[in-house]
Structures are given as structure tokens and as C-alpha cells.
PDB file of C-alpha atoms in Angstrom:
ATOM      1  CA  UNK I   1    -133.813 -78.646  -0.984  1.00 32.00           C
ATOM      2  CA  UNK I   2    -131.338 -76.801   1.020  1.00 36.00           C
ATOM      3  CA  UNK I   3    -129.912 -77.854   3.898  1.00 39.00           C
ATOM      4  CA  UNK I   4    -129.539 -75.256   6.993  1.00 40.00           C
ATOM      5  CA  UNK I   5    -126.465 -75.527   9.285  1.00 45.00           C
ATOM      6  CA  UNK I   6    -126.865 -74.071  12.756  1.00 48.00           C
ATOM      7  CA  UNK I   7    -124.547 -71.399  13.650  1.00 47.00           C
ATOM      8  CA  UNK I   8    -123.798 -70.840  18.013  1.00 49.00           C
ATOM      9  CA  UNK I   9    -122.045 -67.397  18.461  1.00 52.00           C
ATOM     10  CA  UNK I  10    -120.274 -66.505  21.575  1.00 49.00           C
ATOM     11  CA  UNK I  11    -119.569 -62.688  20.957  1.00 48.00           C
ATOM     12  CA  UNK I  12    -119.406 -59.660  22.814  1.00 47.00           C
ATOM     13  CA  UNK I  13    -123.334 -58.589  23.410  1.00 47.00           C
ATOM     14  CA  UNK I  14    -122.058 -55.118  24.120  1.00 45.00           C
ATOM     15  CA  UNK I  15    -119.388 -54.944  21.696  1.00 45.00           C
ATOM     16  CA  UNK I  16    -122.334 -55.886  18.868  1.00 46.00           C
ATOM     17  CA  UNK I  17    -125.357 -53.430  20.863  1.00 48.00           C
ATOM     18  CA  UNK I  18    -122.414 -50.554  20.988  1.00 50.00           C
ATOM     19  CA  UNK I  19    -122.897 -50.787  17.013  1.00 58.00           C
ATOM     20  CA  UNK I  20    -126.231 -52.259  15.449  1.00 60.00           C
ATOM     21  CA  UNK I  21    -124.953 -51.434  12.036  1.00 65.00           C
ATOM     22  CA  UNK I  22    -123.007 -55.214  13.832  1.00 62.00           C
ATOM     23  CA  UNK I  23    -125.433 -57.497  13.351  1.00 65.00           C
ATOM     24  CA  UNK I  24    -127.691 -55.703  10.782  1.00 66.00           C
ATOM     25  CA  UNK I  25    -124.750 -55.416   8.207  1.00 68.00           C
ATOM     26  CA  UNK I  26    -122.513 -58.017   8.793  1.00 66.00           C
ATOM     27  CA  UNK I  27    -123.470 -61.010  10.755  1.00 65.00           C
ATOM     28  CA  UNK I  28    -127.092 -61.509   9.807  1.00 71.00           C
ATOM     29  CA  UNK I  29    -125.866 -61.269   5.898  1.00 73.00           C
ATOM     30  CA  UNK I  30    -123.247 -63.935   6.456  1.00 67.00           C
ATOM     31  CA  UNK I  31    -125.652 -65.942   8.203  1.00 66.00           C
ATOM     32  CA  UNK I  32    -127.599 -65.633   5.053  1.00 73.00           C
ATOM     33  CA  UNK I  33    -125.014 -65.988   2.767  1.00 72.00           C
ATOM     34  CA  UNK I  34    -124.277 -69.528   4.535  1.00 67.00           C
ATOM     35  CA  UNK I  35    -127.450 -70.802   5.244  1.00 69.00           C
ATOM     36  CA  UNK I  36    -127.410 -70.755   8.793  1.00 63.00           C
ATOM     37  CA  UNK I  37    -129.787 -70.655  11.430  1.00 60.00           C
ATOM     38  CA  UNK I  38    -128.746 -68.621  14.373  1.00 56.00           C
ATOM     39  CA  UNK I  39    -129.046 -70.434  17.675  1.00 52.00           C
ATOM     40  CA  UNK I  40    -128.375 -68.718  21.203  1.00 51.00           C
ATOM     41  CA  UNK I  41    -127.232 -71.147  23.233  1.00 46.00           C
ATOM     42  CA  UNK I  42    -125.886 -71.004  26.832  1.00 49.00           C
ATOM     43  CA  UNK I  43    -122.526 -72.402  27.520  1.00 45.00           C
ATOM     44  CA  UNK I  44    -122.827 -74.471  30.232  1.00 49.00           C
ATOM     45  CA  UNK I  45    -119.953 -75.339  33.193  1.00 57.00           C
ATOM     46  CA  UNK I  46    -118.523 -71.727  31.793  1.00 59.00           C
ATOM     47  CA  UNK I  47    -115.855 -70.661  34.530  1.00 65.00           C
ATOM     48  CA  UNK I  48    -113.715 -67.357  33.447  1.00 69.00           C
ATOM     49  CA  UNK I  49    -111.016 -66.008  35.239  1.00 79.00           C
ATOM     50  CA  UNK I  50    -108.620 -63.084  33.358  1.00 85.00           C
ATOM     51  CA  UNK I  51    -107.391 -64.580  30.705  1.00 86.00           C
ATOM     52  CA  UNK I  52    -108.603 -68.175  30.951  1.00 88.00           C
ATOM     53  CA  UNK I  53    -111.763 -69.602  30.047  1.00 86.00           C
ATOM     54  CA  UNK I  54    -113.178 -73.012  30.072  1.00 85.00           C
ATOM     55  CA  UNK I  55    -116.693 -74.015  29.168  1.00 82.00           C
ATOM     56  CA  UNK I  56    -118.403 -77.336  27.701  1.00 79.00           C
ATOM     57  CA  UNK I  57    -119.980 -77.053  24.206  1.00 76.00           C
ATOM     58  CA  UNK I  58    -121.917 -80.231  23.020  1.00 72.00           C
ATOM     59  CA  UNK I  59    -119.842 -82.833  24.546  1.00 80.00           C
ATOM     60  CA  UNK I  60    -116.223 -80.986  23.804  1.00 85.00           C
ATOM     61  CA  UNK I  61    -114.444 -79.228  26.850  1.00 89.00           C
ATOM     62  CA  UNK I  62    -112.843 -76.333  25.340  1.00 89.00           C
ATOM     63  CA  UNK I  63    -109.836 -73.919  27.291  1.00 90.00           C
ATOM     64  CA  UNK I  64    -109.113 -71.006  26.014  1.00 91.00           C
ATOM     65  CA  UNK I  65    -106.134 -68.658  27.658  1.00 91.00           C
ATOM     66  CA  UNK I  66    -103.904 -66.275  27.221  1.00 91.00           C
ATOM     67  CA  UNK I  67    -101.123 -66.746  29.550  1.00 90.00           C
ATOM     68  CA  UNK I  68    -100.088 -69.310  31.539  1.00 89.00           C
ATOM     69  CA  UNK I  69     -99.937 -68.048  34.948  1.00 89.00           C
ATOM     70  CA  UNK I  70    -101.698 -70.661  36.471  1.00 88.00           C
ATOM     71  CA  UNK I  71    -100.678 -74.251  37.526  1.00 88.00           C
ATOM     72  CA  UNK I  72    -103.188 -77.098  38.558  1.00 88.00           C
ATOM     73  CA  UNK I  73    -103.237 -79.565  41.077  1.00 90.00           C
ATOM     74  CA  UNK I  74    -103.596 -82.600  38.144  1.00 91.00           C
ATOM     75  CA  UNK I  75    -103.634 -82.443  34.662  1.00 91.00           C
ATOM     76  CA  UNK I  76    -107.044 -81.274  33.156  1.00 90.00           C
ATOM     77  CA  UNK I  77    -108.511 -83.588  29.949  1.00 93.00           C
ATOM     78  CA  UNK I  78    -109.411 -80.815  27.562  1.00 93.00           C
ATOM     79  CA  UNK I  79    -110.819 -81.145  24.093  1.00 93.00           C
ATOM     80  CA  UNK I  80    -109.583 -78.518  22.291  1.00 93.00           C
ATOM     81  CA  UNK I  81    -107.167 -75.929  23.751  1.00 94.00           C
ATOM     82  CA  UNK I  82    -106.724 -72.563  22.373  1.00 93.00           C
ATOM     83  CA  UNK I  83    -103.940 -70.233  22.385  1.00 92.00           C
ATOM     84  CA  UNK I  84    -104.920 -66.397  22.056  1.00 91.00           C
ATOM     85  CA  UNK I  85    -103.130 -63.668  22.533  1.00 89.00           C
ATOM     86  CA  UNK I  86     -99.832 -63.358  23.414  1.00 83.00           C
ATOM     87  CA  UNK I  87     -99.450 -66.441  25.309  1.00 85.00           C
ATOM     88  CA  UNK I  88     -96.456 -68.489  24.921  1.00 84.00           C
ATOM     89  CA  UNK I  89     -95.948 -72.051  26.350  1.00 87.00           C
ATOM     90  CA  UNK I  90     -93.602 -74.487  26.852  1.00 87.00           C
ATOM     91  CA  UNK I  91     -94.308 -78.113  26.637  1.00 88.00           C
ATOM     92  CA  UNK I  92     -92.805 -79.075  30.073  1.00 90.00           C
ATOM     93  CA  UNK I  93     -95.828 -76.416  31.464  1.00 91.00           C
ATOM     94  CA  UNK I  94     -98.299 -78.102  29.608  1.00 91.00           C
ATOM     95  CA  UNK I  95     -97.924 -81.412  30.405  1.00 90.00           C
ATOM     96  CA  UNK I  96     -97.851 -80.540  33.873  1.00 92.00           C
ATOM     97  CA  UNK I  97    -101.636 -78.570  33.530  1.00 92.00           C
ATOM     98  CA  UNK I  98    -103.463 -79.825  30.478  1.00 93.00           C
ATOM     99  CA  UNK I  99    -104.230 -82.664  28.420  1.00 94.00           C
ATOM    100  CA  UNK I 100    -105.049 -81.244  25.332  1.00 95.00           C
ATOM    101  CA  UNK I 101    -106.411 -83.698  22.481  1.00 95.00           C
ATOM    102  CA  UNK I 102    -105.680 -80.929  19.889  1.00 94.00           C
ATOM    103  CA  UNK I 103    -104.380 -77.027  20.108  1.00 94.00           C
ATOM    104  CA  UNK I 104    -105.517 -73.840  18.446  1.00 93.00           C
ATOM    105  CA  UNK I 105    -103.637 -70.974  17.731  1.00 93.00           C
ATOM    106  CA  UNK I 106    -106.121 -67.800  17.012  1.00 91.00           C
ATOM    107  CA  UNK I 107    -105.676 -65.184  14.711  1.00 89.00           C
ATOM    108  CA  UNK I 108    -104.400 -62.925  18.193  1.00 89.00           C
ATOM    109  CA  UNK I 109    -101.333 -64.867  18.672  1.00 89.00           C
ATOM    110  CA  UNK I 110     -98.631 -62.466  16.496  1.00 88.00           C
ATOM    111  CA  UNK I 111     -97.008 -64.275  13.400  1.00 87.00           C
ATOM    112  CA  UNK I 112     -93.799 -64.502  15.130  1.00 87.00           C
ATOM    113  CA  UNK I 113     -94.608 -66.263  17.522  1.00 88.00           C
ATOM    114  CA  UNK I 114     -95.843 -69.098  16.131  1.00 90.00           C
ATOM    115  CA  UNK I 115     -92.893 -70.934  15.152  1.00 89.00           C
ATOM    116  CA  UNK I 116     -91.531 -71.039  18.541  1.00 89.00           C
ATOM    117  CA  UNK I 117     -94.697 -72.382  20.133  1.00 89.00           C
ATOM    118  CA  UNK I 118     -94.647 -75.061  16.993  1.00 89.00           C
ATOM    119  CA  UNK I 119     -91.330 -75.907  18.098  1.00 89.00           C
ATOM    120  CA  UNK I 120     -92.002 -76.142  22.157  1.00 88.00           C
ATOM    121  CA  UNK I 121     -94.530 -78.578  21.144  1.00 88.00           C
ATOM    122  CA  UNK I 122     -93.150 -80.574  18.613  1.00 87.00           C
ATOM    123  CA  UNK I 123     -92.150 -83.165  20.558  1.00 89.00           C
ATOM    124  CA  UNK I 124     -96.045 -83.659  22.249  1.00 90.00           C
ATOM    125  CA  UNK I 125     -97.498 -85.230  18.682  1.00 89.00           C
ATOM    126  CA  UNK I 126    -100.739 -83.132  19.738  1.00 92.00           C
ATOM    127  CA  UNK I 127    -102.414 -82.020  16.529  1.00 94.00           C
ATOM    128  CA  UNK I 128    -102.085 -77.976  16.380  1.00 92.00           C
ATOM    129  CA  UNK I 129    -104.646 -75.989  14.418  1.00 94.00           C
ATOM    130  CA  UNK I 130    -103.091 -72.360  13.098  1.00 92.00           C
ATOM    131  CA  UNK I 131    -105.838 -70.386  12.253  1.00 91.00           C
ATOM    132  CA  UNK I 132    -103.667 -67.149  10.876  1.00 88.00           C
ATOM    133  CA  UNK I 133    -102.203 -69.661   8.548  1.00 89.00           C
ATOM    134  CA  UNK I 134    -105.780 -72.541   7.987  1.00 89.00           C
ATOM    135  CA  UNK I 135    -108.512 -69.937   8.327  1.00 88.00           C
ATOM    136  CA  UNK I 136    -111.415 -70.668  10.820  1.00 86.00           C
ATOM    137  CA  UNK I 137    -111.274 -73.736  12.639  1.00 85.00           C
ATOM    138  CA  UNK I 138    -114.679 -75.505  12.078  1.00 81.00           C
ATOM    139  CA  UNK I 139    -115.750 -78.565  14.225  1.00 76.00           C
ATOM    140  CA  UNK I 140    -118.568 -80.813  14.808  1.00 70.00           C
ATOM    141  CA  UNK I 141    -119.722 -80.568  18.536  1.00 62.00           C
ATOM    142  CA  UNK I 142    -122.556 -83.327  18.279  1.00 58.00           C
TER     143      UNK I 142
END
């Protein structure tokens, strides 16, 4: 018997209506191809603001930015943390803001820059996910 895997996709509805060939060609094929079931599922608690993100997914808070203009009043508990874009941190920043159990890099933030956010947060002993050098991060949000 084979076992389906449910897939949740948070892309650009426009981005994949400006080009059917999208979804016809390439994501319903992979979905295939893997044995997933597509769900649609609303992120709930989803605030945006340019360049930040935050949202709940299952029972994981997830943040994503890209920059770190922003300062909060407390730290903020956050699940996973991602990195995109050109946004560069420093640890004294973070620890200031967020609370991250674990940090992503995405495949947006340039090659060089990754050592030197490696090294601003060596000294945290938070686990950091590169996806330019790992390939997709894949979690279980049960």
C-alpha cells in the first residue's frame, strides 16, 4: 500500500494564475511524483508587515524576515526563524527581539553572506538550518 504525505503550500496565487503552465507542469507532477495530497490550508494568527512575517502552522510559530528594522518590546518565543533575503543579523539584536529555537537560512540569502551570519551566531548554540548548502528544510508540524 502506499502511503500519501500531505503537502501545505504557501505560494504566490498570482504569481502561479499569471502562468497555468505553474501548476499544470510543475507542481501537480511533483506532487505526483511524491505522493502527496495537496491541502489548502489557511495560516492562522498570519500578521505581515514589509519584510516580516509571522504566522502559526500546526503548533510551530514560524518568523520569517528580511531585515531587521524592527525592535520589540520583549523577546518573542519563535519556533523556527527564517532568514531570507539579504538580511544580516547580529546576535546582540537577536537576543534582544527573538527567541528562536532553531534558524533558517533560505536559498535568497547570497552565499557570502552566510559565513558571517554563522559567525554572529556562533556563540547562541541555536541550531541553524542552511538550505543553499542542506536542500529543503522539511519538518513535522503535528
Amino acid at each position: 500500500e502506499f502511503a500519501y504525505h500531505n503537502s501545505y503550500c504557501n505560494h504566490d496565487s498570482d504569481l502561479i494564475s499569471a502562468n497555468v503552465n505553474n501548476e499544470k507542469y510543475v507542481l501537480n507532477p511533483s506532487h505526483n511524483y511524491l505522493g502527496l495530497k495537496q491541502k489548502n490550508v489557511q495560516l492562522y494568527n498570519f500578521i505581515s508587515k514589509p519584510g516580516i512575517e509571522l504566522f502559526s502552522f500546526g503548533n510551530k510559530k514560524i518568523m520569517r524576515i528580511e531585515h531587521t528594522n524592527f525592535h520589540t518590546k520583549y523577546p518573542i518565543n519563535i519556533d523556527i526563524l527564517v532568514l531570507s533575503k539579504k538580511c544580516t543579523i547580529r546576535s546582540e539584536w537577536l537576543t534582544q527581539n527573538l527567541k528562536p529555537a532553531s534558524i533558517i537560512l533560505d536559498s535568497s540569502i547570497p552565499f557570502w553572506q552566510i559565513d558571517k551570519i554563522k559567525q554572529a551566531l556562533s556563540n547562541l548554540q541555536i541550531p541553524l538550518f542552511i538550505v543553499g548548502e542542506m536542500g529543503a528544510y522539511i519538518s513535522n508540524v503535528k
